[in-house]
């Protein structure tokens, strides 16, 4: 008689099943809108203004679909390769942040950017491309979840963890924030604190951010207050602790 513990294998199968169910649901929502509106435009003569409105909806849903597929592929690649394709190198903090801000879109008339890179001359050990992706995701969330505008602050901080120095890239907004229960689930795949559709998103962004940070020996840390805003910090290992000022 042979006995084998299948608990872990069963848990993995359950997680895969839940993931596929959630992915199928998230894919079906934009596809249903795209299919329905294009079918309506094919069978009915619509006023140009109405037609333009429907095309705008189709375009937004197509963008959501592309974002969802890209994030699913990124997560799948990370899981399959376990970070083997992530090349860690020395990155100057100021260069990392400024190059990310250059690719970030926001409306200056709605959101005020306050950037304080007092540790910009420090060097971290990170993958430049993936860290930019994570930081850009956090910045985009800060805009998305601050629909009424307000200040978005980008700053740096230092800390020591188990004798190792880390630098934090902090993004703080004055948006709608989250409750304590919502914050606890923020890094779960497909979890959305505001799922009613008034704020677009896939529910994969923060999960991807967390995976990227872990693969680099760092951490994504979130704190939020409902109605007051959210602060998310990306902690990265410093290359030279003695170079910190």
JSON list of C-alpha atoms in Angstrom, two decimals:
[
{"chain": "A", "resi": 1, "resn": "UNK", "atom": "CA", "xyz": [0.00, 0.00, 0.00]},
{"chain": "A", "resi": 2, "resn": "UNK", "atom": "CA", "xyz": [1.31, 3.44, -0.99]},
{"chain": "A", "resi": 3, "resn": "UNK", "atom": "CA", "xyz": [0.08, 6.66, 0.56]},
{"chain": "A", "resi": 4, "resn": "UNK", "atom": "CA", "xyz": [0.60, 10.07, -1.05]},
{"chain": "A", "resi": 5, "resn": "UNK", "atom": "CA", "xyz": [-0.43, 13.47, 0.26]},
{"chain": "A", "resi": 6, "resn": "UNK", "atom": "CA", "xyz": [-2.39, 15.15, -2.52]},
{"chain": "A", "resi": 7, "resn": "UNK", "atom": "CA", "xyz": [-3.46, 18.21, -0.51]},
{"chain": "A", "resi": 8, "resn": "UNK", "atom": "CA", "xyz": [-1.09, 20.59, -2.30]},
{"chain": "A", "resi": 9, "resn": "UNK", "atom": "CA", "xyz": [-1.95, 19.20, -5.75]},
{"chain": "A", "resi": 10, "resn": "UNK", "atom": "CA", "xyz": [-5.66, 19.52, -4.99]},
{"chain": "A", "resi": 11, "resn": "UNK", "atom": "CA", "xyz": [-5.18, 23.12, -3.79]},
{"chain": "A", "resi": 12, "resn": "UNK", "atom": "CA", "xyz": [-3.28, 23.94, -6.99]},
{"chain": "A", "resi": 13, "resn": "UNK", "atom": "CA", "xyz": [-6.05, 22.43, -9.13]},
{"chain": "A", "resi": 14, "resn": "UNK", "atom": "CA", "xyz": [-8.66, 24.40, -7.19]},
{"chain": "A", "resi": 15, "resn": "UNK", "atom": "CA", "xyz": [-6.70, 27.65, -7.65]},
{"chain": "A", "resi": 16, "resn": "UNK", "atom": "CA", "xyz": [-6.35, 26.97, -11.39]},
{"chain": "A", "resi": 17, "resn": "UNK", "atom": "CA", "xyz": [-10.07, 26.31, -11.67]},
{"chain": "A", "resi": 18, "resn": "UNK", "atom": "CA", "xyz": [-10.93, 29.51, -9.79]},
{"chain": "A", "resi": 19, "resn": "UNK", "atom": "CA", "xyz": [-8.46, 31.48, -11.89]},
{"chain": "A", "resi": 20, "resn": "UNK", "atom": "CA", "xyz": [-9.90, 30.18, -15.19]},
{"chain": "A", "resi": 21, "resn": "UNK", "atom": "CA", "xyz": [-13.45, 30.91, -14.02]},
{"chain": "A", "resi": 22, "resn": "UNK", "atom": "CA", "xyz": [-12.54, 34.47, -13.06]},
{"chain": "A", "resi": 23, "resn": "UNK", "atom": "CA", "xyz": [-10.55, 35.01, -16.28]},
{"chain": "A", "resi": 24, "resn": "UNK", "atom": "CA", "xyz": [-13.42, 33.73, -18.43]},
{"chain": "A", "resi": 25, "resn": "UNK", "atom": "CA", "xyz": [-15.85, 36.07, -16.64]},
{"chain": "A", "resi": 26, "resn": "UNK", "atom": "CA", "xyz": [-13.59, 39.09, -17.07]},
{"chain": "A", "resi": 27, "resn": "UNK", "atom": "CA", "xyz": [-13.01, 38.30, -20.76]},
{"chain": "A", "resi": 28, "resn": "UNK", "atom": "CA", "xyz": [-16.70, 37.73, -21.43]},
{"chain": "A", "resi": 29, "resn": "UNK", "atom": "CA", "xyz": [-17.80, 41.15, -20.15]},
{"chain": "A", "resi": 30, "resn": "UNK", "atom": "CA", "xyz": [-15.97, 43.35, -22.73]},
{"chain": "A", "resi": 31, "resn": "UNK", "atom": "CA", "xyz": [-16.50, 40.79, -25.50]},
{"chain": "A", "resi": 32, "resn": "UNK", "atom": "CA", "xyz": [-20.27, 40.83, -24.90]},
{"chain": "A", "resi": 33, "resn": "UNK", "atom": "CA", "xyz": [-20.33, 44.64, -25.19]},
{"chain": "A", "resi": 34, "resn": "UNK", "atom": "CA", "xyz": [-18.22, 44.62, -28.36]},
{"chain": "A", "resi": 35, "resn": "UNK", "atom": "CA", "xyz": [-20.35, 41.91, -29.98]},
{"chain": "A", "resi": 36, "resn": "UNK", "atom": "CA", "xyz": [-23.67, 43.46, -28.96]},
{"chain": "A", "resi": 37, "resn": "UNK", "atom": "CA", "xyz": [-22.91, 47.00, -30.12]},
{"chain": "A", "resi": 38, "resn": "UNK", "atom": "CA", "xyz": [-21.35, 45.93, -33.43]},
{"chain": "A", "resi": 39, "resn": "UNK", "atom": "CA", "xyz": [-24.37, 43.71, -34.11]},
{"chain": "A", "resi": 40, "resn": "UNK", "atom": "CA", "xyz": [-26.67, 46.65, -33.37]},
{"chain": "A", "resi": 41, "resn": "UNK", "atom": "CA", "xyz": [-24.76, 48.86, -35.80]},
{"chain": "A", "resi": 42, "resn": "UNK", "atom": "CA", "xyz": [-24.99, 46.19, -38.50]},
{"chain": "A", "resi": 43, "resn": "UNK", "atom": "CA", "xyz": [-28.77, 45.66, -38.31]},
{"chain": "A", "resi": 44, "resn": "UNK", "atom": "CA", "xyz": [-29.94, 49.22, -37.64]},
{"chain": "A", "resi": 45, "resn": "UNK", "atom": "CA", "xyz": [-29.45, 52.64, -39.17]},
{"chain": "A", "resi": 46, "resn": "UNK", "atom": "CA", "xyz": [-28.29, 54.88, -36.35]},
{"chain": "A", "resi": 47, "resn": "UNK", "atom": "CA", "xyz": [-27.90, 58.62, -36.03]},
{"chain": "A", "resi": 48, "resn": "UNK", "atom": "CA", "xyz": [-24.22, 59.63, -36.47]},
{"chain": "A", "resi": 49, "resn": "UNK", "atom": "CA", "xyz": [-24.07, 60.90, -32.88]},
{"chain": "A", "resi": 50, "resn": "UNK", "atom": "CA", "xyz": [-25.42, 57.59, -31.53]},
{"chain": "A", "resi": 51, "resn": "UNK", "atom": "CA", "xyz": [-23.07, 55.67, -33.80]},
{"chain": "A", "resi": 52, "resn": "UNK", "atom": "CA", "xyz": [-20.11, 57.67, -32.49]},
{"chain": "A", "resi": 53, "resn": "UNK", "atom": "CA", "xyz": [-21.20, 56.96, -28.92]},
{"chain": "A", "resi": 54, "resn": "UNK", "atom": "CA", "xyz": [-21.35, 53.21, -29.58]},
{"chain": "A", "resi": 55, "resn": "UNK", "atom": "CA", "xyz": [-17.98, 53.25, -31.31]},
{"chain": "A", "resi": 56, "resn": "UNK", "atom": "CA", "xyz": [-16.53, 54.99, -28.27]},
{"chain": "A", "resi": 57, "resn": "UNK", "atom": "CA", "xyz": [-17.86, 52.22, -26.03]},
{"chain": "A", "resi": 58, "resn": "UNK", "atom": "CA", "xyz": [-16.47, 49.55, -28.35]},
{"chain": "A", "resi": 59, "resn": "UNK", "atom": "CA", "xyz": [-13.08, 51.27, -28.31]},
{"chain": "A", "resi": 60, "resn": "UNK", "atom": "CA", "xyz": [-13.00, 51.45, -24.50]},
{"chain": "A", "resi": 61, "resn": "UNK", "atom": "CA", "xyz": [-14.02, 47.81, -24.13]},
{"chain": "A", "resi": 62, "resn": "UNK", "atom": "CA", "xyz": [-11.40, 46.77, -26.69]},
{"chain": "A", "resi": 63, "resn": "UNK", "atom": "CA", "xyz": [-8.78, 48.67, -24.68]},
{"chain": "A", "resi": 64, "resn": "UNK", "atom": "CA", "xyz": [-9.92, 46.88, -21.52]},
{"chain": "A", "resi": 65, "resn": "UNK", "atom": "CA", "xyz": [-9.70, 43.55, -23.31]},
{"chain": "A", "resi": 66, "resn": "UNK", "atom": "CA", "xyz": [-6.16, 44.26, -24.51]},
{"chain": "A", "resi": 67, "resn": "UNK", "atom": "CA", "xyz": [-5.09, 45.34, -21.02]},
{"chain": "A", "resi": 68, "resn": "UNK", "atom": "CA", "xyz": [-6.59, 42.22, -19.48]},
{"chain": "A", "resi": 69, "resn": "UNK", "atom": "CA", "xyz": [-4.89, 39.88, -21.96]},
{"chain": "A", "resi": 70, "resn": "UNK", "atom": "CA", "xyz": [-1.54, 41.64, -21.54]},
{"chain": "A", "resi": 71, "resn": "UNK", "atom": "CA", "xyz": [-1.75, 41.38, -17.75]},
{"chain": "A", "resi": 72, "resn": "UNK", "atom": "CA", "xyz": [-2.76, 37.71, -17.95]},
{"chain": "A", "resi": 73, "resn": "UNK", "atom": "CA", "xyz": [0.22, 37.01, -20.22]},
{"chain": "A", "resi": 74, "resn": "UNK", "atom": "CA", "xyz": [2.57, 38.89, -17.88]},
{"chain": "A", "resi": 75, "resn": "UNK", "atom": "CA", "xyz": [1.36, 36.92, -14.86]},
{"chain": "A", "resi": 76, "resn": "UNK", "atom": "CA", "xyz": [1.55, 33.65, -16.78]},
{"chain": "A", "resi": 77, "resn": "UNK", "atom": "CA", "xyz": [5.10, 34.41, -17.91]},
{"chain": "A", "resi": 78, "resn": "UNK", "atom": "CA", "xyz": [6.19, 35.29, -14.39]},
{"chain": "A", "resi": 79, "resn": "UNK", "atom": "CA", "xyz": [4.72, 32.07, -12.99]},
{"chain": "A", "resi": 80, "resn": "UNK", "atom": "CA", "xyz": [6.19, 29.89, -15.75]},
{"chain": "A", "resi": 81, "resn": "UNK", "atom": "CA", "xyz": [9.71, 31.32, -15.58]},
{"chain": "A", "resi": 82, "resn": "UNK", "atom": "CA", "xyz": [9.78, 32.12, -11.85]},
{"chain": "A", "resi": 83, "resn": "UNK", "atom": "CA", "xyz": [11.77, 35.27, -12.53]},
{"chain": "A", "resi": 84, "resn": "UNK", "atom": "CA", "xyz": [14.46, 33.53, -14.59]},
{"chain": "A", "resi": 85, "resn": "UNK", "atom": "CA", "xyz": [14.03, 36.10, -17.36]},
{"chain": "A", "resi": 86, "resn": "UNK", "atom": "CA", "xyz": [14.32, 39.08, -15.00]},
{"chain": "A", "resi": 87, "resn": "UNK", "atom": "CA", "xyz": [17.78, 40.60, -15.18]},
{"chain": "A", "resi": 88, "resn": "UNK", "atom": "CA", "xyz": [18.67, 42.53, -12.04]},
{"chain": "A", "resi": 89, "resn": "UNK", "atom": "CA", "xyz": [21.00, 45.49, -12.47]},
{"chain": "A", "resi": 90, "resn": "UNK", "atom": "CA", "xyz": [21.97, 48.77, -10.82]},
{"chain": "A", "resi": 91, "resn": "UNK", "atom": "CA", "xyz": [19.40, 51.53, -11.32]},
{"chain": "A", "resi": 92, "resn": "UNK", "atom": "CA", "xyz": [19.66, 55.14, -10.23]},
{"chain": "A", "resi": 93, "resn": "UNK", "atom": "CA", "xyz": [16.44, 56.09, -8.46]},
{"chain": "A", "resi": 94, "resn": "UNK", "atom": "CA", "xyz": [16.06, 59.51, -10.12]},
{"chain": "A", "resi": 95, "resn": "UNK", "atom": "CA", "xyz": [16.47, 58.01, -13.60]},
{"chain": "A", "resi": 96, "resn": "UNK", "atom": "CA", "xyz": [13.99, 55.25, -12.83]},
{"chain": "A", "resi": 97, "resn": "UNK", "atom": "CA", "xyz": [11.29, 57.61, -11.53]},
{"chain": "A", "resi": 98, "resn": "UNK", "atom": "CA", "xyz": [11.75, 60.38, -14.09]},
{"chain": "A", "resi": 99, "resn": "UNK", "atom": "CA", "xyz": [11.67, 57.99, -17.06]},
{"chain": "A", "resi": 100, "resn": "UNK", "atom": "CA", "xyz": [8.45, 56.49, -15.67]},
{"chain": "A", "resi": 101, "resn": "UNK", "atom": "CA", "xyz": [6.84, 59.89, -15.13]},
{"chain": "A", "resi": 102, "resn": "UNK", "atom": "CA", "xyz": [7.69, 60.80, -18.74]},
{"chain": "A", "resi": 103, "resn": "UNK", "atom": "CA", "xyz": [5.50, 57.89, -19.92]},
{"chain": "A", "resi": 104, "resn": "UNK", "atom": "CA", "xyz": [2.67, 58.62, -17.48]},
{"chain": "A", "resi": 105, "resn": "UNK", "atom": "CA", "xyz": [-0.45, 60.44, -18.65]},
{"chain": "A", "resi": 106, "resn": "UNK", "atom": "CA", "xyz": [-2.50, 62.61, -16.33]},
{"chain": "A", "resi": 107, "resn": "UNK", "atom": "CA", "xyz": [-4.45, 65.86, -16.58]},
{"chain": "A", "resi": 108, "resn": "UNK", "atom": "CA", "xyz": [-2.55, 68.72, -14.86]},
{"chain": "A", "resi": 109, "resn": "UNK", "atom": "CA", "xyz": [-5.78, 70.72, -14.59]},
{"chain": "A", "resi": 110, "resn": "UNK", "atom": "CA", "xyz": [-7.30, 67.89, -12.52]},
{"chain": "A", "resi": 111, "resn": "UNK", "atom": "CA", "xyz": [-4.36, 66.34, -10.68]},
{"chain": "A", "resi": 112, "resn": "UNK", "atom": "CA", "xyz": [-1.39, 68.10, -9.11]},
{"chain": "A", "resi": 113, "resn": "UNK", "atom": "CA", "xyz": [1.92, 66.21, -9.11]},
{"chain": "A", "resi": 114, "resn": "UNK", "atom": "CA", "xyz": [4.25, 66.70, -6.15]},
{"chain": "A", "resi": 115, "resn": "UNK", "atom": "CA", "xyz": [7.57, 64.90, -6.68]},
{"chain": "A", "resi": 116, "resn": "UNK", "atom": "CA", "xyz": [10.22, 64.76, -3.94]},
{"chain": "A", "resi": 117, "resn": "UNK", "atom": "CA", "xyz": [13.23, 62.62, -4.89]},
{"chain": "A", "resi": 118, "resn": "UNK", "atom": "CA", "xyz": [15.49, 63.41, -1.95]},
{"chain": "A", "resi": 119, "resn": "UNK", "atom": "CA", "xyz": [17.13, 60.00, -2.38]},
{"chain": "A", "resi": 120, "resn": "UNK", "atom": "CA", "xyz": [17.28, 60.24, -6.17]},
{"chain": "A", "resi": 121, "resn": "UNK", "atom": "CA", "xyz": [21.06, 59.76, -6.27]},
{"chain": "A", "resi": 122, "resn": "UNK", "atom": "CA", "xyz": [20.78, 56.37, -4.55]},
{"chain": "A", "resi": 123, "resn": "UNK", "atom": "CA", "xyz": [21.14, 53.16, -6.52]},
{"chain": "A", "resi": 124, "resn": "UNK", "atom": "CA", "xyz": [18.81, 50.18, -6.20]},
{"chain": "A", "resi": 125, "resn": "UNK", "atom": "CA", "xyz": [19.09, 46.61, -7.45]},
{"chain": "A", "resi": 126, "resn": "UNK", "atom": "CA", "xyz": [16.16, 46.09, -9.80]},
{"chain": "A", "resi": 127, "resn": "UNK", "atom": "CA", "xyz": [15.00, 45.27, -13.29]},
{"chain": "A", "resi": 128, "resn": "UNK", "atom": "CA", "xyz": [14.47, 48.68, -14.87]},
{"chain": "A", "resi": 129, "resn": "UNK", "atom": "CA", "xyz": [11.72, 47.68, -17.31]},
{"chain": "A", "resi": 130, "resn": "UNK", "atom": "CA", "xyz": [9.64, 45.66, -14.83]},
{"chain": "A", "resi": 131, "resn": "UNK", "atom": "CA", "xyz": [10.00, 48.26, -12.07]},
{"chain": "A", "resi": 132, "resn": "UNK", "atom": "CA", "xyz": [8.87, 50.98, -14.45]},
{"chain": "A", "resi": 133, "resn": "UNK", "atom": "CA", "xyz": [5.86, 48.82, -15.31]},
{"chain": "A", "resi": 134, "resn": "UNK", "atom": "CA", "xyz": [5.00, 48.40, -11.63]},
{"chain": "A", "resi": 135, "resn": "UNK", "atom": "CA", "xyz": [5.45, 52.10, -10.82]},
{"chain": "A", "resi": 136, "resn": "UNK", "atom": "CA", "xyz": [3.43, 53.17, -13.87]},
{"chain": "A", "resi": 137, "resn": "UNK", "atom": "CA", "xyz": [0.64, 50.84, -12.80]},
{"chain": "A", "resi": 138, "resn": "UNK", "atom": "CA", "xyz": [0.60, 52.40, -9.32]},
{"chain": "A", "resi": 139, "resn": "UNK", "atom": "CA", "xyz": [0.60, 55.93, -10.77]},
{"chain": "A", "resi": 140, "resn": "UNK", "atom": "CA", "xyz": [-2.24, 55.08, -13.15]},
{"chain": "A", "resi": 141, "resn": "UNK", "atom": "CA", "xyz": [-4.27, 53.70, -10.23]},
{"chain": "A", "resi": 142, "resn": "UNK", "atom": "CA", "xyz": [-3.66, 56.92, -8.30]},
{"chain": "A", "resi": 143, "resn": "UNK", "atom": "CA", "xyz": [-5.27, 58.88, -11.14]},
{"chain": "A", "resi": 144, "resn": "UNK", "atom": "CA", "xyz": [-8.05, 56.38, -11.77]},
{"chain": "A", "resi": 145, "resn": "UNK", "atom": "CA", "xyz": [-9.13, 56.22, -8.14]},
{"chain": "A", "resi": 146, "resn": "UNK", "atom": "CA", "xyz": [-8.99, 59.99, -7.71]},
{"chain": "A", "resi": 147, "resn": "UNK", "atom": "CA", "xyz": [-11.80, 60.93, -10.11]},
{"chain": "A", "resi": 148, "resn": "UNK", "atom": "CA", "xyz": [-12.32, 64.30, -8.40]},
{"chain": "A", "resi": 149, "resn": "UNK", "atom": "CA", "xyz": [-8.68, 65.23, -8.75]},
{"chain": "A", "resi": 150, "resn": "UNK", "atom": "CA", "xyz": [-6.29, 66.25, -6.01]},
{"chain": "A", "resi": 151, "resn": "UNK", "atom": "CA", "xyz": [-2.60, 65.98, -5.28]},
{"chain": "A", "resi": 152, "resn": "UNK", "atom": "CA", "xyz": [-0.59, 62.90, -6.22]},
{"chain": "A", "resi": 153, "resn": "UNK", "atom": "CA", "xyz": [2.68, 62.74, -4.32]},
{"chain": "A", "resi": 154, "resn": "UNK", "atom": "CA", "xyz": [5.73, 60.75, -5.42]},
{"chain": "A", "resi": 155, "resn": "UNK", "atom": "CA", "xyz": [8.53, 60.56, -2.87]},
{"chain": "A", "resi": 156, "resn": "UNK", "atom": "CA", "xyz": [11.20, 58.25, -1.52]},
{"chain": "A", "resi": 157, "resn": "UNK", "atom": "CA", "xyz": [11.99, 56.77, 1.89]},
{"chain": "A", "resi": 158, "resn": "UNK", "atom": "CA", "xyz": [14.57, 54.47, 3.47]},
{"chain": "A", "resi": 159, "resn": "UNK", "atom": "CA", "xyz": [14.30, 51.58, 5.89]},
{"chain": "A", "resi": 160, "resn": "UNK", "atom": "CA", "xyz": [16.22, 48.58, 7.13]},
{"chain": "A", "resi": 161, "resn": "UNK", "atom": "CA", "xyz": [14.81, 45.03, 7.02]},
{"chain": "A", "resi": 162, "resn": "UNK", "atom": "CA", "xyz": [16.76, 42.16, 8.61]},
{"chain": "A", "resi": 163, "resn": "UNK", "atom": "CA", "xyz": [19.96, 44.14, 8.35]},
{"chain": "A", "resi": 164, "resn": "UNK", "atom": "CA", "xyz": [19.39, 45.06, 4.68]},
{"chain": "A", "resi": 165, "resn": "UNK", "atom": "CA", "xyz": [18.75, 48.61, 3.51]},
{"chain": "A", "resi": 166, "resn": "UNK", "atom": "CA", "xyz": [15.77, 49.25, 1.24]},
{"chain": "A", "resi": 167, "resn": "UNK", "atom": "CA", "xyz": [14.51, 52.27, -0.65]},
{"chain": "A", "resi": 168, "resn": "UNK", "atom": "CA", "xyz": [10.80, 52.90, -1.05]},
{"chain": "A", "resi": 169, "resn": "UNK", "atom": "CA", "xyz": [9.11, 54.58, -4.00]},
{"chain": "A", "resi": 170, "resn": "UNK", "atom": "CA", "xyz": [5.97, 56.05, -2.44]},
{"chain": "A", "resi": 171, "resn": "UNK", "atom": "CA", "xyz": [2.88, 57.08, -4.42]},
{"chain": "A", "resi": 172, "resn": "UNK", "atom": "CA", "xyz": [0.14, 58.79, -2.41]},
{"chain": "A", "resi": 173, "resn": "UNK", "atom": "CA", "xyz": [-3.20, 60.06, -3.68]},
{"chain": "A", "resi": 174, "resn": "UNK", "atom": "CA", "xyz": [-6.21, 61.88, -2.25]},
{"chain": "A", "resi": 175, "resn": "UNK", "atom": "CA", "xyz": [-8.78, 59.65, -3.89]},
{"chain": "A", "resi": 176, "resn": "UNK", "atom": "CA", "xyz": [-11.67, 57.51, -2.76]},
{"chain": "A", "resi": 177, "resn": "UNK", "atom": "CA", "xyz": [-9.49, 55.09, -0.79]},
{"chain": "A", "resi": 178, "resn": "UNK", "atom": "CA", "xyz": [-10.45, 51.67, 0.54]},
{"chain": "A", "resi": 179, "resn": "UNK", "atom": "CA", "xyz": [-11.76, 50.15, 3.73]},
{"chain": "A", "resi": 180, "resn": "UNK", "atom": "CA", "xyz": [-9.55, 47.93, 5.87]},
{"chain": "A", "resi": 181, "resn": "UNK", "atom": "CA", "xyz": [-11.24, 44.81, 4.48]},
{"chain": "A", "resi": 182, "resn": "UNK", "atom": "CA", "xyz": [-10.77, 45.99, 0.89]},
{"chain": "A", "resi": 183, "resn": "UNK", "atom": "CA", "xyz": [-7.12, 46.86, 1.50]},
{"chain": "A", "resi": 184, "resn": "UNK", "atom": "CA", "xyz": [-6.47, 43.34, 2.84]},
{"chain": "A", "resi": 185, "resn": "UNK", "atom": "CA", "xyz": [-7.59, 41.88, -0.51]},
{"chain": "A", "resi": 186, "resn": "UNK", "atom": "CA", "xyz": [-6.08, 44.51, -2.81]},
{"chain": "A", "resi": 187, "resn": "UNK", "atom": "CA", "xyz": [-3.33, 42.22, -4.17]},
{"chain": "A", "resi": 188, "resn": "UNK", "atom": "CA", "xyz": [-5.68, 39.31, -4.95]},
{"chain": "A", "resi": 189, "resn": "UNK", "atom": "CA", "xyz": [-6.13, 38.48, -8.61]},
{"chain": "A", "resi": 190, "resn": "UNK", "atom": "CA", "xyz": [-9.31, 39.86, -10.15]},
{"chain": "A", "resi": 191, "resn": "UNK", "atom": "CA", "xyz": [-10.30, 41.54, -6.90]},
{"chain": "A", "resi": 192, "resn": "UNK", "atom": "CA", "xyz": [-11.76, 45.00, -7.38]},
{"chain": "A", "resi": 193, "resn": "UNK", "atom": "CA", "xyz": [-12.73, 47.18, -4.45]},
{"chain": "A", "resi": 194, "resn": "UNK", "atom": "CA", "xyz": [-15.15, 49.09, -6.70]},
{"chain": "A", "resi": 195, "resn": "UNK", "atom": "CA", "xyz": [-16.62, 46.47, -9.08]},
{"chain": "A", "resi": 196, "resn": "UNK", "atom": "CA", "xyz": [-19.69, 48.35, -10.30]},
{"chain": "A", "resi": 197, "resn": "UNK", "atom": "CA", "xyz": [-18.07, 49.48, -13.54]},
{"chain": "A", "resi": 198, "resn": "UNK", "atom": "CA", "xyz": [-17.85, 53.20, -12.78]},
{"chain": "A", "resi": 199, "resn": "UNK", "atom": "CA", "xyz": [-14.04, 52.86, -12.64]},
{"chain": "A", "resi": 200, "resn": "UNK", "atom": "CA", "xyz": [-12.46, 50.72, -15.40]},
{"chain": "A", "resi": 201, "resn": "UNK", "atom": "CA", "xyz": [-9.95, 48.02, -14.54]},
{"chain": "A", "resi": 202, "resn": "UNK", "atom": "CA", "xyz": [-9.15, 44.32, -14.70]},
{"chain": "A", "resi": 203, "resn": "UNK", "atom": "CA", "xyz": [-8.40, 43.53, -11.05]},
{"chain": "A", "resi": 204, "resn": "UNK", "atom": "CA", "xyz": [-4.97, 42.23, -12.04]},
{"chain": "A", "resi": 205, "resn": "UNK", "atom": "CA", "xyz": [-2.84, 45.38, -11.79]},
{"chain": "A", "resi": 206, "resn": "UNK", "atom": "CA", "xyz": [-1.83, 45.24, -8.13]},
{"chain": "A", "resi": 207, "resn": "UNK", "atom": "CA", "xyz": [-1.41, 41.48, -8.27]},
{"chain": "A", "resi": 208, "resn": "UNK", "atom": "CA", "xyz": [1.12, 41.98, -11.07]},
{"chain": "A", "resi": 209, "resn": "UNK", "atom": "CA", "xyz": [2.84, 44.75, -9.10]},
{"chain": "A", "resi": 210, "resn": "UNK", "atom": "CA", "xyz": [3.19, 42.43, -6.10]},
{"chain": "A", "resi": 211, "resn": "UNK", "atom": "CA", "xyz": [4.65, 39.61, -8.22]},
{"chain": "A", "resi": 212, "resn": "UNK", "atom": "CA", "xyz": [7.19, 41.95, -9.85]},
{"chain": "A", "resi": 213, "resn": "UNK", "atom": "CA", "xyz": [8.37, 43.30, -6.52]},
{"chain": "A", "resi": 214, "resn": "UNK", "atom": "CA", "xyz": [8.75, 39.86, -4.93]},
{"chain": "A", "resi": 215, "resn": "UNK", "atom": "CA", "xyz": [10.85, 38.59, -7.83]},
{"chain": "A", "resi": 216, "resn": "UNK", "atom": "CA", "xyz": [13.27, 41.46, -7.23]},
{"chain": "A", "resi": 217, "resn": "UNK", "atom": "CA", "xyz": [13.63, 40.80, -3.53]},
{"chain": "A", "resi": 218, "resn": "UNK", "atom": "CA", "xyz": [11.36, 43.71, -2.70]},
{"chain": "A", "resi": 219, "resn": "UNK", "atom": "CA", "xyz": [7.82, 44.28, -1.50]},
{"chain": "A", "resi": 220, "resn": "UNK", "atom": "CA", "xyz": [4.68, 46.22, -2.38]},
{"chain": "A", "resi": 221, "resn": "UNK", "atom": "CA", "xyz": [3.06, 47.77, 0.69]},
{"chain": "A", "resi": 222, "resn": "UNK", "atom": "CA", "xyz": [-0.37, 49.40, 0.72]},
{"chain": "A", "resi": 223, "resn": "UNK", "atom": "CA", "xyz": [-2.21, 51.53, 3.23]},
{"chain": "A", "resi": 224, "resn": "UNK", "atom": "CA", "xyz": [-5.53, 53.21, 2.57]},
{"chain": "A", "resi": 225, "resn": "UNK", "atom": "CA", "xyz": [-8.30, 55.12, 4.32]},
{"chain": "A", "resi": 226, "resn": "UNK", "atom": "CA", "xyz": [-11.81, 55.12, 2.91]},
{"chain": "A", "resi": 227, "resn": "UNK", "atom": "CA", "xyz": [-12.67, 58.55, 1.53]},
{"chain": "A", "resi": 228, "resn": "UNK", "atom": "CA", "xyz": [-9.18, 59.96, 2.11]},
{"chain": "A", "resi": 229, "resn": "UNK", "atom": "CA", "xyz": [-6.83, 58.22, -0.29]},
{"chain": "A", "resi": 230, "resn": "UNK", "atom": "CA", "xyz": [-4.28, 55.46, -0.75]},
{"chain": "A", "resi": 231, "resn": "UNK", "atom": "CA", "xyz": [-0.53, 55.18, -0.26]},
{"chain": "A", "resi": 232, "resn": "UNK", "atom": "CA", "xyz": [1.38, 52.43, -2.04]},
{"chain": "A", "resi": 233, "resn": "UNK", "atom": "CA", "xyz": [5.10, 51.89, -1.54]},
{"chain": "A", "resi": 234, "resn": "UNK", "atom": "CA", "xyz": [7.43, 49.84, -3.73]},
{"chain": "A", "resi": 235, "resn": "UNK", "atom": "CA", "xyz": [10.38, 48.70, -1.61]},
{"chain": "A", "resi": 236, "resn": "UNK", "atom": "CA", "xyz": [13.59, 47.81, -3.45]},
{"chain": "A", "resi": 237, "resn": "UNK", "atom": "CA", "xyz": [16.99, 46.67, -2.14]},
{"chain": "A", "resi": 238, "resn": "UNK", "atom": "CA", "xyz": [19.65, 49.35, -2.03]},
{"chain": "A", "resi": 239, "resn": "UNK", "atom": "CA", "xyz": [22.90, 48.48, -3.76]},
{"chain": "A", "resi": 240, "resn": "UNK", "atom": "CA", "xyz": [25.11, 50.50, -1.42]},
{"chain": "A", "resi": 241, "resn": "UNK", "atom": "CA", "xyz": [23.69, 51.28, 2.02]},
{"chain": "A", "resi": 242, "resn": "UNK", "atom": "CA", "xyz": [26.67, 53.50, 2.73]},
{"chain": "A", "resi": 243, "resn": "UNK", "atom": "CA", "xyz": [25.70, 55.64, -0.25]},
{"chain": "A", "resi": 244, "resn": "UNK", "atom": "CA", "xyz": [22.44, 56.66, 1.37]},
{"chain": "A", "resi": 245, "resn": "UNK", "atom": "CA", "xyz": [22.16, 60.27, 2.54]}
]
